[in-house]
XYZ file of C-alpha atoms in Angstrom:
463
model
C -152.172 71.510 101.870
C -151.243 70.657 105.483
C -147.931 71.198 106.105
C -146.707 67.929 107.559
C -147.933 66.987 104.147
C -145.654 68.685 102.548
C -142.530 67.617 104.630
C -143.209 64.296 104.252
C -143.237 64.733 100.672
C -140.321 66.972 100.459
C -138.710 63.757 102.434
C -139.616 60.785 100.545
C -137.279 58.626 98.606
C -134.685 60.093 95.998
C -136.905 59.065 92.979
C -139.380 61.347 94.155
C -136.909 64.352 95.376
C -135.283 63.971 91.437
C -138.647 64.292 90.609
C -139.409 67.325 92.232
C -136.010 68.724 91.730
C -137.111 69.301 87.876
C -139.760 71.395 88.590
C -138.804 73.348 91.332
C -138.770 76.523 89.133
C -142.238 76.419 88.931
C -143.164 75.119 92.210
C -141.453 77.788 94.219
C -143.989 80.282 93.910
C -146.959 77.723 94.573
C -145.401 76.848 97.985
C -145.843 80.200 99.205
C -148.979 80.651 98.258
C -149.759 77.256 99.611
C -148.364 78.834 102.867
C -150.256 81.712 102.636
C -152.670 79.416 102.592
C -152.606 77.460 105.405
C -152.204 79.641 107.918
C -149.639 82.574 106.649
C -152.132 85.314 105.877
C -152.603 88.301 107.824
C -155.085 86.949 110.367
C -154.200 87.123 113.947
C -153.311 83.402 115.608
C -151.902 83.108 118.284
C -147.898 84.419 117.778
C -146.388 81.415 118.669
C -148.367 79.617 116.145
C -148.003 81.932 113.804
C -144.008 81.803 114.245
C -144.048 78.169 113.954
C -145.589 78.740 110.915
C -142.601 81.107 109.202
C -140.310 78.794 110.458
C -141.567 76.207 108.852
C -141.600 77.842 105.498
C -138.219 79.521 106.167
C -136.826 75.076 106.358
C -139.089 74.277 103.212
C -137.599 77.127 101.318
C -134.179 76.292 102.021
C -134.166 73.034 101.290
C -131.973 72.574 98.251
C -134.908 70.530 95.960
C -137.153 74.294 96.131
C -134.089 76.860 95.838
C -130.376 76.701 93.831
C -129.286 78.906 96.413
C -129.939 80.528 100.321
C -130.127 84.134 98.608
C -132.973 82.915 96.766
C -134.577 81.517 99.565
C -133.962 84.974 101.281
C -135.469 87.252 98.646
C -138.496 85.033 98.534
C -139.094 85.360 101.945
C -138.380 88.891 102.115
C -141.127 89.523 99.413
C -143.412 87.879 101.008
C -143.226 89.291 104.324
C -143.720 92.605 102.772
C -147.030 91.084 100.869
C -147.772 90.867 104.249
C -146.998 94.024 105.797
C -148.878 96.059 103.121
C -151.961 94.056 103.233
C -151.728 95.006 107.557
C -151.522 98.578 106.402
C -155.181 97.885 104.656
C -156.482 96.533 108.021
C -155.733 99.517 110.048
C -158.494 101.013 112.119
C -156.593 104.106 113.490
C -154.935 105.545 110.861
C -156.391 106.662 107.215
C -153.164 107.537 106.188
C -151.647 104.196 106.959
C -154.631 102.750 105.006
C -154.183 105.253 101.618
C -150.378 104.322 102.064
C -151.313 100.643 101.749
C -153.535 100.958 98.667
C -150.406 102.969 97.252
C -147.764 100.358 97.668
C -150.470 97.826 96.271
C -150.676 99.945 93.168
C -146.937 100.155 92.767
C -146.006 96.386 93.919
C -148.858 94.896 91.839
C -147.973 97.519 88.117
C -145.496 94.521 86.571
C -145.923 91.766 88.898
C -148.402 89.026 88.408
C -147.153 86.623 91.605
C -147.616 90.070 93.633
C -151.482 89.718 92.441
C -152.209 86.578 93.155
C -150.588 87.020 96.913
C -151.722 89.836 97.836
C -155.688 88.817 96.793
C -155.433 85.838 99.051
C -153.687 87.797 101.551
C -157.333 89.543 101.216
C -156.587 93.166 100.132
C -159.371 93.246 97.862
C -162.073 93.873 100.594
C -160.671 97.182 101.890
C -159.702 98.328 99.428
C -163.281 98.613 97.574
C -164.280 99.460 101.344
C -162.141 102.604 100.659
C -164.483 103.606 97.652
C -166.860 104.631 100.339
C -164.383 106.980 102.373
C -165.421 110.532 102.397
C -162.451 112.448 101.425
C -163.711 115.647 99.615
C -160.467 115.898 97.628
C -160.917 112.159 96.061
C -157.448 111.494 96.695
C -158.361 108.329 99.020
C -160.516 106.907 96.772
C -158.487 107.170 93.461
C -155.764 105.566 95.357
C -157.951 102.776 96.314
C -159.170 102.536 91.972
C -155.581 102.151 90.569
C -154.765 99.707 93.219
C -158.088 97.053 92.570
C -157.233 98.565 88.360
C -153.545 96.714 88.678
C -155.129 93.899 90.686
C -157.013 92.842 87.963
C -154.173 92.849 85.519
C -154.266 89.347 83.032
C -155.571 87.892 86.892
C -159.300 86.866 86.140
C -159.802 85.473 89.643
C -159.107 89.082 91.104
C -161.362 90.343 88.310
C -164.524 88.399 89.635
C -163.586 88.927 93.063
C -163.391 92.360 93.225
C -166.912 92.809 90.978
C -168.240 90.133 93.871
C -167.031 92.359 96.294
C -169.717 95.465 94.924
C -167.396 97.232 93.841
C -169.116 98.681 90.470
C -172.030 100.140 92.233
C -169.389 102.083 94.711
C -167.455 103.407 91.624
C -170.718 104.503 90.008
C -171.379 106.041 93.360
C -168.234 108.135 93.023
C -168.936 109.658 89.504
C -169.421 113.802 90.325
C -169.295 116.467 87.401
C -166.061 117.867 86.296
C -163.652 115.530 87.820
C -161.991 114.259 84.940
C -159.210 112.015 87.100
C -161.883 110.283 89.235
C -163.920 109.127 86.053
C -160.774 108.274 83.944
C -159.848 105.783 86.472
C -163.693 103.926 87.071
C -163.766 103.979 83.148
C -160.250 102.338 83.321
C -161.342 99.991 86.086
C -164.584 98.986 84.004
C -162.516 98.235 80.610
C -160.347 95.714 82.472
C -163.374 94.199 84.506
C -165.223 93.894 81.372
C -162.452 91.874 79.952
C -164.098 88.782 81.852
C -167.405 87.436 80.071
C -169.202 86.523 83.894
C -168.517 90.485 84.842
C -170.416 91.675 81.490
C -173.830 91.076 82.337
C -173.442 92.487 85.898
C -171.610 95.501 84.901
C -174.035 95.872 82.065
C -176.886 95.963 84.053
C -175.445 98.009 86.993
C -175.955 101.359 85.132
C -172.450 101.778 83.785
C -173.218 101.863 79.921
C -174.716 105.403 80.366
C -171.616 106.460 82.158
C -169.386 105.326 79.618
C -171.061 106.810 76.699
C -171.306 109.679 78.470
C -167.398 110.002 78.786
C -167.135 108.677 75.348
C -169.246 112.008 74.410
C -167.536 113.805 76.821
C -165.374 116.875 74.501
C -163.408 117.410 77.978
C -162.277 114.047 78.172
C -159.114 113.465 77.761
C -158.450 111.126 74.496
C -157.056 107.884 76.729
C -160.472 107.872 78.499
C -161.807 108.442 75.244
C -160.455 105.422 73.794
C -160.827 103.379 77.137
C -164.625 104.229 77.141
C -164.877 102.739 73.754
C -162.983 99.576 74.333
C -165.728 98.802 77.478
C -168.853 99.153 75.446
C -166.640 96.756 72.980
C -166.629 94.343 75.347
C -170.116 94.502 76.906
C -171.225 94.910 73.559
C -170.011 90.772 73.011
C -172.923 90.401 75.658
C -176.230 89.915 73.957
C -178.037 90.960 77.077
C -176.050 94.444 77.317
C -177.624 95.407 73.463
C -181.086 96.170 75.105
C -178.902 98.510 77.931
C -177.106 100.109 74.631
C -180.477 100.874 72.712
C -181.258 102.766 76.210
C -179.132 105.490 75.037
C -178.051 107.227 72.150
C -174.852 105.405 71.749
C -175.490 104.204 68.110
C -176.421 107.302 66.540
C -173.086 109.020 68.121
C -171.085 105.655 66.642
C -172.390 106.864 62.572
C -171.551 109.918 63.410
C -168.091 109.187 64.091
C -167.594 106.086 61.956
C -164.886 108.607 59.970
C -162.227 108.532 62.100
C -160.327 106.200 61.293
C -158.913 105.787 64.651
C -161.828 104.797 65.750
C -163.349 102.826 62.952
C -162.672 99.484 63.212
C -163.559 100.006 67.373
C -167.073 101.446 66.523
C -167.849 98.817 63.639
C -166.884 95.817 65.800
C -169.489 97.431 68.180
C -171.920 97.607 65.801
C -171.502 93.819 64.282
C -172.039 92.905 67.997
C -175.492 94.924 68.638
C -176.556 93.724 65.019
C -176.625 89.791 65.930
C -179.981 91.001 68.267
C -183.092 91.759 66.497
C -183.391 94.857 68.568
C -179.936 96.197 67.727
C -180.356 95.802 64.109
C -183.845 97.783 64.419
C -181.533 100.373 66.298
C -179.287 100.364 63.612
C -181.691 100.572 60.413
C -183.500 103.458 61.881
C -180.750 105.351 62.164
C -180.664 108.193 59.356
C -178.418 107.488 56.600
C -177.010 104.685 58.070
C -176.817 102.253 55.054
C -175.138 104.625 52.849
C -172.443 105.434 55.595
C -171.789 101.389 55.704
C -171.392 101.046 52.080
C -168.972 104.155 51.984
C -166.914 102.086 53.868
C -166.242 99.669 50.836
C -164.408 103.135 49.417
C -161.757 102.728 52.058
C -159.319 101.066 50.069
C -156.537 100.850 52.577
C -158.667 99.649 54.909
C -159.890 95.895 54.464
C -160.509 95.121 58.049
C -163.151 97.955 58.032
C -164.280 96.642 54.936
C -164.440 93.080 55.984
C -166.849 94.152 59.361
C -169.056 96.791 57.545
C -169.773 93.533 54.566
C -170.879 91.356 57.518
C -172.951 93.769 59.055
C -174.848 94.863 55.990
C -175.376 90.993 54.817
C -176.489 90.196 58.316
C -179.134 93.137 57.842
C -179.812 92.162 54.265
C -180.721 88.498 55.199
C -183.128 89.544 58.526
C -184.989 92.011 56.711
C -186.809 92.614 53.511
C -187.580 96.476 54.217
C -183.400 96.900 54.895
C -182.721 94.880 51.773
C -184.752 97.369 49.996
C -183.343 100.536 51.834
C -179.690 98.631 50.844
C -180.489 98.702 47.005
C -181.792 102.158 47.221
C -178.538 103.582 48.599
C -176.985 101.774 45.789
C -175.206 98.800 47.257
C -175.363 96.797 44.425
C -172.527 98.594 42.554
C -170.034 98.925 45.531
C -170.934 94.783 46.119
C -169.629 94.239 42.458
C -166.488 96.448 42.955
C -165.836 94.941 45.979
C -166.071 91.088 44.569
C -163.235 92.365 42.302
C -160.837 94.353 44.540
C -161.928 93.517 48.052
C -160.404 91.021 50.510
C -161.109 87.484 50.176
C -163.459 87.730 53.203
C -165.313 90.746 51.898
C -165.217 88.715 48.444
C -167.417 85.823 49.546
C -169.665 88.032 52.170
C -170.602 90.717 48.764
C -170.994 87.718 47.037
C -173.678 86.474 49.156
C -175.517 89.767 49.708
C -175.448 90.275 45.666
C -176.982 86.153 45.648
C -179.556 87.460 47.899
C -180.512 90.326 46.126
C -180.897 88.286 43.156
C -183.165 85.804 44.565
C -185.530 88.648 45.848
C -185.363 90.045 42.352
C -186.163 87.238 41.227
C -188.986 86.452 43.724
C -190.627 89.872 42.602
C -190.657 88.476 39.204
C -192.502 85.515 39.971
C -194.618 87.275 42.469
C -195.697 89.715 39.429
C -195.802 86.999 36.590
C -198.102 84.462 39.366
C -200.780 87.631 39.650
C -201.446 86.991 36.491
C -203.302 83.669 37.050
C -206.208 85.513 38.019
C -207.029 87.157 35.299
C -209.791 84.644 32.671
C -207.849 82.256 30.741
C -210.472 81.792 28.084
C -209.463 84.146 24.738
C -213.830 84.943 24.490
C -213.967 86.444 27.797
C -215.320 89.664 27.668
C -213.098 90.898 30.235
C -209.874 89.229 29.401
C -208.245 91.479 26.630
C -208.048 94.447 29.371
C -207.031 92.700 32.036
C -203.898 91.013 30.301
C -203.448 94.307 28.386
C -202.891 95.761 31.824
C -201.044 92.918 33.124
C -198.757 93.103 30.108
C -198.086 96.864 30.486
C -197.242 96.191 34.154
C -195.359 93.381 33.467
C -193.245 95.667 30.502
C -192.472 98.389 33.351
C -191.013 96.164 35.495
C -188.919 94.408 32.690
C -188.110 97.705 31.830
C -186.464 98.836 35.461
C -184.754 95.540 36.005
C -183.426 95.469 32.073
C -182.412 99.216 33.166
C -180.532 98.483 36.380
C -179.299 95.225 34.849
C -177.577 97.298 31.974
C -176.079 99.377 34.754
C -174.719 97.165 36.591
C -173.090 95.501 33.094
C -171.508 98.484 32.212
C -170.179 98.740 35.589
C -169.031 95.556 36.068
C -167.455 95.813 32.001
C -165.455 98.679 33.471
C -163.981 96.677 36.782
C -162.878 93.812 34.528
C -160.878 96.267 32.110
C -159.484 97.559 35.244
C -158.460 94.379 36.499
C -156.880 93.076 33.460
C -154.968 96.483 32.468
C -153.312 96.368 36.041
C -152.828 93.074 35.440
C -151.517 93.604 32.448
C -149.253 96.139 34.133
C -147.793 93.631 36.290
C -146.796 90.968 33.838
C -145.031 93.710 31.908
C -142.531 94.472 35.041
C -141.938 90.580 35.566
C -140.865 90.197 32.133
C -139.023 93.386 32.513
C -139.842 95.353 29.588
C -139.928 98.632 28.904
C -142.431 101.063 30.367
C -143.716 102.203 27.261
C -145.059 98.746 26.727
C -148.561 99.446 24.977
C -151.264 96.803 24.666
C -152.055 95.311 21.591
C -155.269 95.421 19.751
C -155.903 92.125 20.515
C -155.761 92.566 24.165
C -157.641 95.492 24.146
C -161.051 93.712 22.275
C -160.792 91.029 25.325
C -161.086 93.413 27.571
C -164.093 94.732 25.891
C -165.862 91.655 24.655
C -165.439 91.061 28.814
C -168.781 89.311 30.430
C -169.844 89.219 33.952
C -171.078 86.030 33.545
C -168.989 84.699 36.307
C -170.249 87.388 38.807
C -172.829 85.998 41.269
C -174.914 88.928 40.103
């Protein structure tokens, strides 16, 4: 915006200053970026221009349509000439020091101030400071300076976020990563969690080599537990990119996720991770051939006080069971099928509907086996004088028997199970209504109560 533009319409006619007068609060700040602009960054014009050009903010800001008072107007200006002085520190040639000191007072101005972001980018800090990733100080103190001031940059700012990730700054802070210096790699890991918060930095972080590094901290038994959890939050959020799954199947990330799925800490982290990878064919390969990896998902349905973990580990086993025949069967083998019918009784509504589903799937590949079996029949001679016909349906039939013995088996099973949920249910129930109608606690059910509960059906059940 030019500024004779903007005096002219700071000067137009008193409908348009009343105008302007209500949203002055929110139009300050705009105006001095505006400035910033158009001509008051830190590049060197000629002086007298560039004094002409304070003054003319200094009149804008005073006018009483932008400000409620001249000590407003003041403090505004004061701020942003020392935006502008820091961001000269940054430019220095001679003088390291003066440049570290810079990247310093970035950090601190920039740790609860988003209008101190959004300056200070277009007053172009960004650019030295990732320059600074490159500086050869032995002790690292230079360069972790330079990280926490681009990590508070980035704050909620998603323009800095790109910028800085234009400006190649991940390579440089992969660059940096040397063994046993646990400060240096808890601040890149810091720096990649809030860069991987924006969905156009996930495929080029993903792809720049980074996922090894932050397993590798994740694994890390020195790390300290913030970088811990920081490292785990970054491979969240890369994870959200399918193209990053084929970069995670690179290492041994999923394995090390099973392994830790029982901290409960963790838990929720590492199975949102998971029902990422498992929307890509590869990832759910990744996941299946992991060893005991189904029966570690269903133990999750145990977690009672957990439904959230419940809720994720349901959605990625009926994502599994739906893609693949083989997993359905590896599923049913690690005995899903009773923890499904619990958890249609005492799960949340969400994990309801999704073991609901899986236990409808299972039952249509049961019942696909059954016509599968019953169809090989057909070849067998239909004609009674066949020579051949009595032992081929005698074998048939004895085939056929076995398999209507296993499914009456696991079908009885699952009855009794289910038989025992319902009682459950209804004597907690049960419970309940006694303590609304406030009776006594001795309160014992009556016969008649007890033969519904065991004349219970699951004909209801999905399954």
């Amino acid at each position: 915006m030019a500024w004779g533009t903007t005096m002219r319409k700071c000067e137009g006619d008193k409908e348009n200053a009343g105008s302007v007068i209500l949203e002055r609060p929110l139009k300050l700040w705009s105006l001095i970026i505006d400035s910033v602009r158009c001509g008051g960054g830190i590049q060197k014009p000629n002086r007298s221009k560039k004094q002409a050009g304070s003054d003319k903010l200094s009149e804008l800001l005073k006018q009483p349509q932008w400000c409620e008072n001249e000590d407003e107007v003041k403090r505004k200006e004061q701020v942003l000439e020392l935006l502008k002085e820091v961001a000269k520190k940054l430019q220095n040639e001679d003088s390291i020091e003066v440049v570290v000191e810079g990247a310093k007072d970035v950090r601190r101005l920039t740790k609860e101030d988003p209008h101190a972001r959004t300056i200070l980018a277009l007053l172009g800090v960004i650019p030295p400071l990732v320059s600074l990733l490159d500086s050869q100080d032995p002790t690292f103190h230079t360069q972790i300076a330079s990280l926490y001031a681009l990590l508070n940059l980035a704050i909620a700012n998603d323009a800095n976020k790109a910028a800085i990730v234009k400006a190649g700054a991940i390579h440089k802070m992969l660059n940096l990563i040397t063994p046993n210096n646990g400060p240096l790699s808890e601040a890149v890991v810091a720096n990649f969690l809030g860069l991987s918060a924006l969905d156009s930095n996930k495929p080029i972080i993903g792809s720049s080599g980074a996922i090894p590094f932050l397993v590798g901290a994740l694994k890390d038994v020195e790390a300290s537990s913030q970088a811990k959890q920081d490292s785990l939050r970054a491979l969240y959020n890369l994870s959200i990119s399918p193209s990053n799954v084929c970069h995670i199947l690179d290492t041994d990330l999923i394995p090390h996720l099973f392994a830790n799925l029982g901290d409960m800490d963790a838990s929720e982290r590492i199975l949102s991770i998971l029902g990422n990878i498992v929307s890509v064919a590869e990832g759910r390969k990744g996941i299946s051939s992991v060893r005991d990896a189904f029966p570690i998902l269903i133990d999750v349905f145990n977690w009672a006080d957990s439904p959230v973990c419940q809720e994720k580990a349901s959605y990625i086993l009926m994502v599994m069971a739906h893609k693949s025949y083989n997993d359905r069967q590896a599923m049913v083998e690690a005995g899903v099928v009773s923890s499904l019918l619990e958890l249609t009784l005492l799960g949340s509504t969400l994990a309801q509907n999704r073991a609901s589903r899986m236990l409808e799937c299972l039952r249509v590949e049961k019942g696909k086996q059954l016509v599968s079996v019953n169809c090989g029949g057909l070849s067998a001679p239909l004609s009674s004088t066949s020579a051949s016909a009595g032992p081929t349906r005698q074998k048939f039939s004895d085939e056929e028997d076995d398999n209507d013995d296993d499914y009456d088996e696991m079908m009885s099973k699952e009855n009794k199970a289910v038989k025992q949920l319902v009682q459950q249910s209804l004597q907690s129930n049960m419970k309940r209504m006694v303590k609304r109608a406030n009776l006594g606690h001795d309160f014992v059910p009556s016969d008649h109560f007890k033969s519904l509960t065991s004349s219970s059906t699951s004909k209801s059940l999905p399954f």
